[in-house]
Every structure is written in structure tokens, then in C-alpha cells.
Short mmCIF file of the C-alpha atoms (twelve columns), coordinates in Angstrom:
data_MODEL
# 
_entry.id   MODEL 
# 
loop_
_atom_site.group_PDB 
_atom_site.id 
_atom_site.type_symbol 
_atom_site.label_atom_id 
_atom_site.label_alt_id 
_atom_site.label_comp_id 
_atom_site.label_asym_id 
_atom_site.label_seq_id 
_atom_site.Cartn_x 
_atom_site.Cartn_y 
_atom_site.Cartn_z 
_atom_site.pdbx_PDB_model_num 
ATOM 1   C CA . MET A 1   0.000   0.000  0.000  1 
ATOM 2   C CA . ASN A 2   1.244   3.468  -0.849 1 
ATOM 3   C CA . ILE A 3   1.099   6.437  1.498  1 
ATOM 4   C CA . PHE A 4   -2.270  7.636  0.193  1 
ATOM 5   C CA . ASP A 5   -3.943  4.245  0.580  1 
ATOM 6   C CA . THR A 6   -2.475  4.023  4.080  1 
ATOM 7   C CA . PHE A 7   -3.182  7.471  5.512  1 
ATOM 8   C CA . PHE A 8   -5.676  9.075  3.118  1 
ATOM 9   C CA . ASN A 9   -7.872  6.166  2.109  1 
ATOM 10  C CA . ILE A 10  -10.989 7.922  0.826  1 
ATOM 11  C CA . PRO A 11  -13.424 4.960  1.137  1 
ATOM 12  C CA . VAL A 12  -12.278 4.385  4.727  1 
ATOM 13  C CA . LEU A 13  -12.661 8.077  5.539  1 
ATOM 14  C CA . ILE A 14  -16.165 8.125  4.061  1 
ATOM 15  C CA . ASP A 15  -17.204 5.017  6.003  1 
ATOM 16  C CA . SER A 16  -15.790 6.372  9.268  1 
ATOM 17  C CA . PHE A 17  -17.175 9.898  8.845  1 
ATOM 18  C CA . PRO A 18  -20.433 9.278  10.793 1 
ATOM 19  C CA . MET A 19  -18.454 7.932  13.760 1 
ATOM 20  C CA . LEU A 20  -16.056 10.867 13.623 1 
ATOM 21  C CA . LEU A 21  -18.943 13.321 13.414 1 
ATOM 22  C CA . ARG A 22  -20.592 11.833 16.518 1 
ATOM 23  C CA . GLY A 23  -17.285 12.089 18.325 1 
ATOM 24  C CA . LEU A 24  -16.863 15.702 17.217 1 
ATOM 25  C CA . VAL A 25  -20.273 16.621 18.630 1 
ATOM 26  C CA . ILE A 26  -19.356 15.073 21.984 1 
ATOM 27  C CA . THR A 27  -15.967 16.813 21.940 1 
ATOM 28  C CA . ILE A 28  -17.604 20.195 21.335 1 
ATOM 29  C CA . ALA A 29  -20.190 19.601 24.072 1 
ATOM 30  C CA . LEU A 30  -17.520 18.481 26.533 1 
ATOM 31  C CA . GLY A 31  -15.315 21.457 25.720 1 
ATOM 32  C CA . ALA A 32  -18.167 23.987 25.876 1 
ATOM 33  C CA . VAL A 33  -19.453 22.847 29.279 1 
ATOM 34  C CA . SER A 34  -15.940 22.705 30.733 1 
ATOM 35  C CA . ILE A 35  -15.078 26.162 29.387 1 
ATOM 36  C CA . VAL A 36  -18.210 27.790 30.831 1 
ATOM 37  C CA . LEU A 37  -17.732 26.189 34.241 1 
ATOM 38  C CA . GLY A 38  -14.042 27.053 34.212 1 
ATOM 39  C CA . LEU A 39  -14.730 30.707 33.358 1 
ATOM 40  C CA . VAL A 40  -17.300 31.137 36.126 1 
ATOM 41  C CA . ALA A 41  -15.230 29.340 38.771 1 
ATOM 42  C CA . GLY A 42  -12.056 31.095 37.640 1 
ATOM 43  C CA . LEU A 43  -13.604 34.541 38.001 1 
ATOM 44  C CA . VAL A 44  -14.880 33.691 41.490 1 
ATOM 45  C CA . LEU A 45  -11.440 32.408 42.503 1 
ATOM 46  C CA . ALA A 46  -9.745  35.532 41.150 1 
ATOM 47  C CA . LEU A 47  -12.089 37.814 43.097 1 
ATOM 48  C CA . MET A 48  -11.557 35.717 46.227 1 
ATOM 49  C CA . ARG A 49  -7.794  36.012 45.882 1 
ATOM 50  C CA . ILE A 50  -7.793  39.763 45.253 1 
ATOM 51  C CA . TYR A 51  -10.627 41.096 47.409 1 
ATOM 52  C CA . GLY A 52  -11.465 38.285 49.850 1 
ATOM 53  C CA . PRO A 53  -10.419 37.988 53.497 1 
ATOM 54  C CA . ARG A 54  -7.153  36.223 54.287 1 
ATOM 55  C CA . ILE A 55  -8.684  32.741 54.617 1 
ATOM 56  C CA . LEU A 56  -10.366 32.981 51.204 1 
ATOM 57  C CA . ARG A 57  -7.187  34.312 49.644 1 
ATOM 58  C CA . LEU A 58  -5.263  31.346 50.996 1 
ATOM 59  C CA . ILE A 59  -7.886  28.902 49.716 1 
ATOM 60  C CA . ALA A 60  -7.889  30.470 46.244 1 
ATOM 61  C CA . CYS A 61  -4.096  30.557 46.113 1 
ATOM 62  C CA . GLY A 62  -3.809  26.924 47.222 1 
ATOM 63  C CA . TYR A 63  -6.444  25.819 44.717 1 
ATOM 64  C CA . THR A 64  -4.766  27.479 41.738 1 
ATOM 65  C CA . ASP A 65  -1.318  26.204 42.724 1 
ATOM 66  C CA . VAL A 66  -2.501  22.617 43.235 1 
ATOM 67  C CA . PHE A 67  -4.607  22.223 40.099 1 
ATOM 68  C CA . ARG A 68  -2.035  23.899 37.878 1 
ATOM 69  C CA . SER A 69  0.535   21.387 39.122 1 
ATOM 70  C CA . ILE A 70  -1.416  18.127 38.697 1 
ATOM 71  C CA . PRO A 71  -1.303  16.570 35.204 1 
ATOM 72  C CA . ILE A 72  -4.794  16.466 33.718 1 
ATOM 73  C CA . LEU A 73  -4.549  12.775 32.849 1 
ATOM 74  C CA . VAL A 74  -3.598  11.866 36.428 1 
ATOM 75  C CA . LEU A 75  -6.504  13.885 37.812 1 
ATOM 76  C CA . LEU A 76  -8.936  12.331 35.330 1 
ATOM 77  C CA . VAL A 77  -7.871  8.808  36.239 1 
ATOM 78  C CA . LEU A 78  -8.186  9.590  39.947 1 
ATOM 79  C CA . ILE A 79  -11.685 11.036 39.567 1 
ATOM 80  C CA . TYR A 80  -13.006 8.295  37.302 1 
ATOM 81  C CA . TYR A 81  -11.281 5.210  38.728 1 
ATOM 82  C CA . ALA A 82  -10.490 6.110  42.361 1 
ATOM 83  C CA . LEU A 83  -13.664 7.844  43.543 1 
ATOM 84  C CA . PRO A 84  -15.806 4.674  43.128 1 
ATOM 85  C CA . PHE A 85  -13.805 3.165  45.999 1 
ATOM 86  C CA . VAL A 86  -15.455 5.712  48.312 1 
ATOM 87  C CA . GLY A 87  -18.899 5.309  46.755 1 
ATOM 88  C CA . ILE A 88  -18.754 8.190  44.243 1 
ATOM 89  C CA . ARG A 89  -19.382 6.971  40.710 1 
ATOM 90  C CA . LEU A 90  -19.328 9.455  37.857 1 
ATOM 91  C CA . SER A 91  -20.091 8.883  34.199 1 
ATOM 92  C CA . ALA A 92  -17.253 9.333  31.727 1 
ATOM 93  C CA . PHE A 93  -18.753 12.640 30.575 1 
ATOM 94  C CA . THR A 94  -19.212 13.989 34.122 1 
ATOM 95  C CA . ALA A 95  -15.741 12.896 35.218 1 
ATOM 96  C CA . SER A 96  -14.220 14.548 32.158 1 
ATOM 97  C CA . VAL A 97  -16.149 17.784 32.722 1 
ATOM 98  C CA . VAL A 98  -15.158 17.885 36.400 1 
ATOM 99  C CA . THR A 99  -11.504 17.291 35.566 1 
ATOM 100 C CA . LEU A 100 -11.292 19.834 32.775 1 
ATOM 101 C CA . SER A 101 -13.257 22.419 34.768 1 
ATOM 102 C CA . LEU A 102 -11.045 22.050 37.846 1 
ATOM 103 C CA . VAL A 103 -7.866  22.586 35.859 1 
ATOM 104 C CA . SER A 104 -9.323  25.230 33.548 1 
ATOM 105 C CA . SER A 105 -10.667 27.295 36.464 1 
ATOM 106 C CA . ALA A 106 -7.203  27.360 38.050 1 
ATOM 107 C CA . TYR A 107 -5.612  28.801 34.912 1 
ATOM 108 C CA . THR A 108 -8.572  31.097 34.281 1 
ATOM 109 C CA . ALA A 109 -8.324  32.459 37.821 1 
ATOM 110 C CA . GLU A 110 -4.726  33.511 37.231 1 
ATOM 111 C CA . ILE A 111 -5.660  35.114 33.917 1 
ATOM 112 C CA . PHE A 112 -8.491  37.093 35.495 1 
ATOM 113 C CA . ARG A 113 -6.301  38.032 38.451 1 
ATOM 114 C CA . SER A 114 -3.579  39.466 36.224 1 
ATOM 115 C CA . GLY A 115 -6.160  41.441 34.236 1 
ATOM 116 C CA . ILE A 116 -7.895  42.866 37.304 1 
ATOM 117 C CA . GLU A 117 -4.627  43.760 39.011 1 
ATOM 118 C CA . ALA A 118 -3.551  45.616 35.864 1 
ATOM 119 C CA . ILE A 119 -6.335  48.138 36.532 1 
ATOM 120 C CA . PRO A 120 -5.216  50.867 38.983 1 
ATOM 121 C CA . ARG A 121 -6.744  50.220 42.400 1 
ATOM 122 C CA . GLY A 122 -7.423  53.909 42.682 1 
ATOM 123 C CA . GLN A 123 -10.284 53.499 40.220 1 
ATOM 124 C CA . ILE A 124 -12.367 51.653 42.813 1 
ATOM 125 C CA . GLU A 125 -11.583 54.327 45.390 1 
ATOM 126 C CA . ALA A 126 -12.551 57.045 42.917 1 
ATOM 127 C CA . SER A 127 -15.797 55.273 42.022 1 
ATOM 128 C CA . GLN A 128 -16.669 54.858 45.694 1 
ATOM 129 C CA . ALA A 129 -15.996 58.556 46.219 1 
ATOM 130 C CA . LEU A 130 -18.555 59.218 43.487 1 
ATOM 131 C CA . GLY A 131 -21.155 57.131 45.331 1 
ATOM 132 C CA . TYR A 132 -20.583 53.689 43.786 1 
ATOM 133 C CA . ARG A 133 -20.623 50.732 46.106 1 
ATOM 134 C CA . PHE A 134 -17.994 48.017 45.756 1 
ATOM 135 C CA . ILE A 135 -20.002 45.520 43.674 1 
ATOM 136 C CA . PRO A 136 -21.383 48.090 41.161 1 
ATOM 137 C CA . SER A 137 -17.932 49.648 40.741 1 
ATOM 138 C CA . LEU A 138 -16.437 46.214 40.182 1 
ATOM 139 C CA . VAL A 139 -19.084 45.234 37.617 1 
ATOM 140 C CA . ASP A 140 -19.355 48.575 35.817 1 
ATOM 141 C CA . ILE A 141 -15.763 49.845 35.935 1 
ATOM 142 C CA . ILE A 142 -13.115 47.248 36.789 1 
ATOM 143 C CA . LEU A 143 -14.304 44.060 35.070 1 
ATOM 144 C CA . PRO A 144 -15.078 45.644 31.655 1 
ATOM 145 C CA . GLN A 145 -11.541 47.055 31.509 1 
ATOM 146 C CA . ALA A 146 -9.975  43.821 32.741 1 
ATOM 147 C CA . LEU A 147 -11.942 41.788 30.189 1 
ATOM 148 C CA . LYS A 148 -10.301 43.658 27.320 1 
ATOM 149 C CA . ILE A 149 -6.916  42.708 28.710 1 
ATOM 150 C CA . VAL A 150 -7.648  39.033 29.323 1 
ATOM 151 C CA . ILE A 151 -9.572  38.150 26.156 1 
ATOM 152 C CA . PRO A 152 -6.506  36.844 24.214 1 
ATOM 153 C CA . PRO A 153 -5.157  34.612 27.017 1 
ATOM 154 C CA . LEU A 154 -8.682  33.448 27.861 1 
ATOM 155 C CA . THR A 155 -9.222  32.447 24.238 1 
ATOM 156 C CA . SER A 156 -5.915  30.559 24.249 1 
ATOM 157 C CA . ASN A 157 -6.975  28.777 27.423 1 
ATOM 158 C CA . CYS A 158 -10.280 27.789 25.817 1 
ATOM 159 C CA . ILE A 159 -8.365  26.287 22.892 1 
ATOM 160 C CA . ASN A 160 -6.268  24.272 25.336 1 
ATOM 161 C CA . VAL A 161 -9.416  22.992 27.061 1 
ATOM 162 C CA . VAL A 162 -10.843 21.758 23.761 1 
ATOM 163 C CA . LYS A 163 -7.553  20.049 22.904 1 
ATOM 164 C CA . ASP A 164 -7.421  18.438 26.344 1 
ATOM 165 C CA . THR A 165 -10.817 16.821 25.740 1 
ATOM 166 C CA . ALA A 166 -8.886  14.194 23.772 1 
ATOM 167 C CA . LEU A 167 -7.669  12.832 27.116 1 
ATOM 168 C CA . ALA A 168 -11.247 11.787 27.906 1 
ATOM 169 C CA . SER A 169 -10.807 8.818  25.565 1 
ATOM 170 C CA . VAL A 170 -8.788  7.205  28.377 1 
ATOM 171 C CA . VAL A 171 -12.016 6.730  30.381 1 
ATOM 172 C CA . ALA A 172 -13.940 5.326  27.388 1 
ATOM 173 C CA . MET A 173 -15.494 8.675  26.539 1 
ATOM 174 C CA . PRO A 174 -16.757 8.400  22.928 1 
ATOM 175 C CA . ASP A 175 -15.169 11.691 21.889 1 
ATOM 176 C CA . LEU A 176 -13.523 12.398 18.554 1 
ATOM 177 C CA . LEU A 177 -10.261 10.629 19.363 1 
ATOM 178 C CA . LYS A 178 -12.002 7.553  20.803 1 
ATOM 179 C CA . GLN A 179 -14.275 7.239  17.779 1 
ATOM 180 C CA . ALA A 180 -11.275 7.640  15.488 1 
ATOM 181 C CA . THR A 181 -9.321  4.864  17.223 1 
ATOM 182 C CA . GLN A 182 -12.343 2.568  17.066 1 
ATOM 183 C CA . ALA A 183 -12.865 3.322  13.381 1 
ATOM 184 C CA . GLN A 184 -9.162  2.735  12.764 1 
ATOM 185 C CA . ALA A 185 -9.378  -0.658 14.469 1 
ATOM 186 C CA . LEU A 186 -12.468 -1.661 12.496 1 
ATOM 187 C CA . ALA A 187 -10.966 -0.634 9.160  1 
ATOM 188 C CA . ALA A 188 -7.422  -1.795 9.978  1 
ATOM 189 C CA . ASN A 189 -6.326  1.500  8.479  1 
ATOM 190 C CA . PRO A 190 -5.053  4.717  10.155 1 
ATOM 191 C CA . SER A 191 -7.023  7.030  7.848  1 
ATOM 192 C CA . PRO A 192 -9.725  7.736  10.521 1 
ATOM 193 C CA . LEU A 193 -6.999  9.085  12.791 1 
ATOM 194 C CA . ILE A 194 -5.956  11.489 10.029 1 
ATOM 195 C CA . GLY A 195 -9.611  12.451 9.634  1 
ATOM 196 C CA . ALA A 196 -9.850  13.199 13.350 1 
ATOM 197 C CA . ALA A 197 -6.715  15.352 13.178 1 
ATOM 198 C CA . LEU A 198 -8.223  17.296 10.282 1 
ATOM 199 C CA . MET A 199 -11.434 17.841 12.259 1 
ATOM 200 C CA . TYR A 200 -9.440  19.204 15.196 1 
ATOM 201 C CA . LEU A 201 -7.678  21.546 12.778 1 
ATOM 202 C CA . ILE A 202 -10.950 22.750 11.258 1 
ATOM 203 C CA . LEU A 203 -12.361 23.327 14.739 1 
ATOM 204 C CA . LEU A 204 -9.372  24.994 16.386 1 
ATOM 205 C CA . LEU A 205 -7.389  26.718 13.647 1 
ATOM 206 C CA . PRO A 206 -9.912  29.582 13.301 1 
ATOM 207 C CA . LEU A 207 -9.696  30.140 17.067 1 
ATOM 208 C CA . VAL A 208 -5.899  30.275 16.885 1 
ATOM 209 C CA . HIS A 209 -6.119  32.950 14.186 1 
ATOM 210 C CA . LEU A 210 -8.739  34.767 16.260 1 
ATOM 211 C CA . VAL A 211 -6.318  35.006 19.179 1 
ATOM 212 C CA . SER A 212 -3.641  36.482 16.921 1 
ATOM 213 C CA . ARG A 213 -6.060  39.037 15.481 1 
ATOM 214 C CA . LEU A 214 -7.310  39.993 18.948 1 
ATOM 215 C CA . GLU A 215 -3.769  40.497 20.209 1 
ATOM 216 C CA . SER A 216 -2.897  42.634 17.184 1 
ATOM 217 C CA . TYR A 217 -6.078  44.680 17.572 1 
ATOM 218 C CA . LEU A 218 -5.545  45.280 21.284 1 
ATOM 219 C CA . ASN A 219 -1.875  46.146 20.803 1 
ATOM 220 C CA . THR A 220 -2.822  48.625 18.082 1 
ATOM 221 C CA . GLY A 221 -5.382  50.183 20.388 1 
ATOM 222 C CA . LYS A 222 -2.807  50.610 23.142 1 
ATOM 223 C CA . LYS A 223 -0.419  52.456 20.812 1 
ATOM 224 C CA . ARG A 224 -3.033  55.018 19.813 1 
# 
């Protein structure tokens, strides 16, 4: 067999396309849920670390340090295979979402923290002098400015979350990679794996370009 029959076998790709498409849908769903949960939890952790009392700051700091240090695959295996020993059984989808959200929120918290701390603290004091309370000044003044700063790194983090969904295949999650490996085994041909790689490219490459354009746009705005 030549290289095209081995890696780009069109009949095999056509036959495996429905399986790959089902896996892609699951990958997108898994990534979307994990991203949303990670964004919400990350923002809460960042606010705890910046504005919370000492005990909350310590908790937020410890959380971000721990979950940025644990490999995602190790954490996923622990959640899916170890928790049943204490009576906690999670589906493959739930275990994957929990794992990705825990890690994503830790990185997101640091991104939000850096963006919020880049805004002069005097702006909150000035807003309070004008009659704003803390929460309204945070929502109306600080967070909108911080969001402009953190959009590029947040987008990069979202891309990483989607890529990390491939690890869910370890716990029999029928995501894109798992479906591709099954299709490859059925066809005795690696073409489905190439098809899965192309689907990841189609899904993520536009987001990569979006990050570059956002960074260029924001840098241009700063120079004006």
C-alpha cells in the first residue's frame, strides 16, 4: 500500500465519517461545558484572591497552585477510577467535565487576576468617592476594563481545554479521538486518525487565528 492508501484512504474516511462526526459533537459539548464552568469558577477564585479575606485568599491561592501542578490525565484517572472506591461513581462525561473544569478554572483564575490587578486600584476608590458601592464599581468599571486585557489569554486557554478533551478517551469517553481509534481498528487502516486530526484543525485553527487578530487589535489600540 502506498502512502495515500495508508493514511488518506478515501473509502475508509467516508465510512468512518459518521463515527467521527458523533465524536466531534461530543468533543464540542464536553469542551463547551468545561469552558463555561471554568470561566465562572475562575472569576470567582480571582475575586476571592484579590478582594477576599485572608482565609479565602489562601484557599484560592492553594487551589490554583494545586490544580495547575497536577497533570490532567492523572486527575482524570483519579476522579473516574479512584472515587468509586469511596462510593462516588461518575459517568465518563461527568468525570471529564469535572476534571477539565477544575484545571481550567485554576488557569482562568490567574488570567483574570492578572487582568484585574492591571487596573489601577485607585479606580475603585474614585468610584466609591462618586457614590458607587464596591459591587457596582467592580461590575461597571473594573471588570469591563480587565476583560479587554484578558480576552486573548482566555481564548488561548479555551483552545487548550478543547484540545485536552482528547484525554477523555482514556475513560472510554466516545469523543472524537475515541471514535477515530475505534474506526481505525475496524478498518485496519489509520485514515480515521488522520480524519480526526483534520477535524481538530478545522475546529481549532480559526480560534488560533482569532487570538492572533485579537492580540494585534488590542496592541494597536494601546499604541493610539
